[in-house]
């Protein structure tokens, strides 16, 4: 369990930062593709992607605090594993996953001529 928390503490902030950097790049690459008739609205894209990130940050933080503080030898800083480890890790994965899913749905809708759901 300690290995998972150590990995999340080092990889979580990096993955969250990478997801926040890739978020506009995903949208701009979709926007500049070969003339889709139906465009994905930017406010909807940002709200859905960042909203899922906030939701999963809260879930990851709660899970990280529960895992780190459940050990018998947990110190008084055990909650930091949730705030700086598992929370950002899950938030970054949720942001990138939601952004890619939304863009794929918009691409399928543009290819089929239907409006995105």
Short mmCIF file of C-alpha atoms in Angstrom, two decimals:
data_model
loop_
_atom_site.label_atom_id
_atom_site.label_comp_id
_atom_site.label_asym_id
_atom_site.label_seq_id
_atom_site.Cartn_x
_atom_site.Cartn_y
_atom_site.Cartn_z
CA UNK A 1 0.00 0.00 0.00
CA UNK A 2 2.88 2.32 0.79
CA UNK A 3 4.26 1.86 -2.73
CA UNK A 4 0.97 2.98 -4.27
CA UNK A 5 0.87 6.10 -2.14
CA UNK A 6 4.51 6.93 -2.91
CA UNK A 7 3.83 6.53 -6.64
CA UNK A 8 0.73 8.70 -6.46
CA UNK A 9 2.59 11.40 -4.53
CA UNK A 10 5.22 11.68 -7.25
CA UNK A 11 3.08 11.06 -10.34
CA UNK A 12 -0.17 12.77 -9.32
CA UNK A 13 0.88 16.41 -9.74
CA UNK A 14 2.72 15.59 -12.97
CA UNK A 15 -0.29 13.87 -14.51
CA UNK A 16 -2.62 16.69 -13.44
CA UNK A 17 -0.30 19.29 -14.95
CA UNK A 18 0.01 17.30 -18.15
CA UNK A 19 -3.77 16.94 -18.42
CA UNK A 20 -4.25 20.69 -17.96
CA UNK A 21 -1.66 21.37 -20.68
CA UNK A 22 -3.22 18.84 -23.06
CA UNK A 23 -6.80 20.08 -22.51
CA UNK A 24 -6.56 23.06 -24.92
CA UNK A 25 -4.35 21.09 -27.29
CA UNK A 26 -7.02 18.39 -27.68
CA UNK A 27 -9.68 21.00 -28.40
CA UNK A 28 -7.54 22.95 -30.88
CA UNK A 29 -6.55 19.80 -32.73
CA UNK A 30 -10.21 18.88 -33.10
CA UNK A 31 -11.16 22.40 -34.11
CA UNK A 32 -8.51 22.56 -36.82
CA UNK A 33 -9.36 19.16 -38.29
CA UNK A 34 -11.01 18.85 -41.69
CA UNK A 35 -14.13 21.01 -41.41
CA UNK A 36 -16.58 19.23 -39.15
CA UNK A 37 -20.04 20.68 -39.58
CA UNK A 38 -20.97 20.32 -35.91
CA UNK A 39 -18.47 21.90 -33.52
CA UNK A 40 -18.24 21.04 -29.85
CA UNK A 41 -18.99 24.23 -27.85
CA UNK A 42 -15.95 25.38 -25.88
CA UNK A 43 -17.84 26.24 -22.64
CA UNK A 44 -19.47 22.79 -22.58
CA UNK A 45 -16.11 21.11 -23.26
CA UNK A 46 -14.37 23.02 -20.46
CA UNK A 47 -17.21 22.63 -17.96
CA UNK A 48 -17.50 18.88 -18.53
CA UNK A 49 -13.75 18.23 -18.51
CA UNK A 50 -12.90 20.39 -15.53
CA UNK A 51 -16.06 19.36 -13.69
CA UNK A 52 -15.09 15.72 -13.92
CA UNK A 53 -11.62 16.68 -12.70
CA UNK A 54 -13.03 18.43 -9.63
CA UNK A 55 -15.32 15.50 -8.88
CA UNK A 56 -12.55 12.93 -9.15
CA UNK A 57 -10.15 15.15 -7.21
CA UNK A 58 -12.57 15.04 -4.29
CA UNK A 59 -13.01 11.28 -4.57
CA UNK A 60 -9.27 10.71 -4.89
CA UNK A 61 -8.50 12.97 -1.97
CA UNK A 62 -10.97 11.16 0.26
CA UNK A 63 -9.64 7.76 -0.82
CA UNK A 64 -6.01 8.85 -0.38
CA UNK A 65 -6.66 10.20 3.10
CA UNK A 66 -8.50 7.02 4.04
CA UNK A 67 -5.70 4.79 2.76
CA UNK A 68 -2.82 6.77 4.21
CA UNK A 69 -4.36 7.45 7.60
CA UNK A 70 -5.63 3.92 8.17
CA UNK A 71 -2.16 2.56 8.98
CA UNK A 72 -1.22 2.14 12.63
CA UNK A 73 1.96 4.19 12.25
CA UNK A 74 0.32 7.08 10.33
CA UNK A 75 1.57 10.49 11.39
CA UNK A 76 -0.33 13.73 11.59
CA UNK A 77 0.53 14.59 7.96
CA UNK A 78 -0.99 11.43 6.49
CA UNK A 79 -3.73 13.41 4.75
CA UNK A 80 -1.22 14.97 2.38
CA UNK A 81 -1.14 11.71 0.45
CA UNK A 82 -4.71 12.43 -0.60
CA UNK A 83 -4.28 16.12 -1.37
CA UNK A 84 -1.03 15.84 -3.30
CA UNK A 85 -1.14 12.23 -4.42
CA UNK A 86 -4.25 10.29 -5.27
CA UNK A 87 -6.48 13.36 -5.70
CA UNK A 88 -4.41 15.00 -8.48
CA UNK A 89 -3.73 11.61 -10.07
CA UNK A 90 -7.43 10.79 -10.46
CA UNK A 91 -8.27 14.38 -11.44
CA UNK A 92 -5.70 14.36 -14.25
CA UNK A 93 -6.90 11.03 -15.57
CA UNK A 94 -10.54 12.21 -15.42
CA UNK A 95 -9.81 15.47 -17.25
CA UNK A 96 -7.88 13.77 -20.04
CA UNK A 97 -10.37 10.92 -20.32
CA UNK A 98 -13.41 13.20 -20.44
CA UNK A 99 -11.78 15.51 -22.98
CA UNK A 100 -10.92 12.64 -25.28
CA UNK A 101 -14.35 11.06 -24.90
CA UNK A 102 -16.15 14.33 -25.71
CA UNK A 103 -14.02 14.92 -28.77
CA UNK A 104 -14.57 11.39 -30.03
CA UNK A 105 -18.32 11.78 -29.58
CA UNK A 106 -18.25 15.06 -31.49
CA UNK A 107 -16.20 13.48 -34.26
CA UNK A 108 -18.61 10.56 -34.56
CA UNK A 109 -21.57 12.96 -34.65
CA UNK A 110 -19.88 15.09 -37.32
CA UNK A 111 -19.06 12.03 -39.40
CA UNK A 112 -22.61 10.71 -39.19
CA UNK A 113 -24.22 14.14 -39.67
CA UNK A 114 -26.11 14.01 -36.35
CA UNK A 115 -25.85 16.45 -33.45
CA UNK A 116 -23.67 15.37 -30.50
CA UNK A 117 -25.56 13.91 -27.54
#
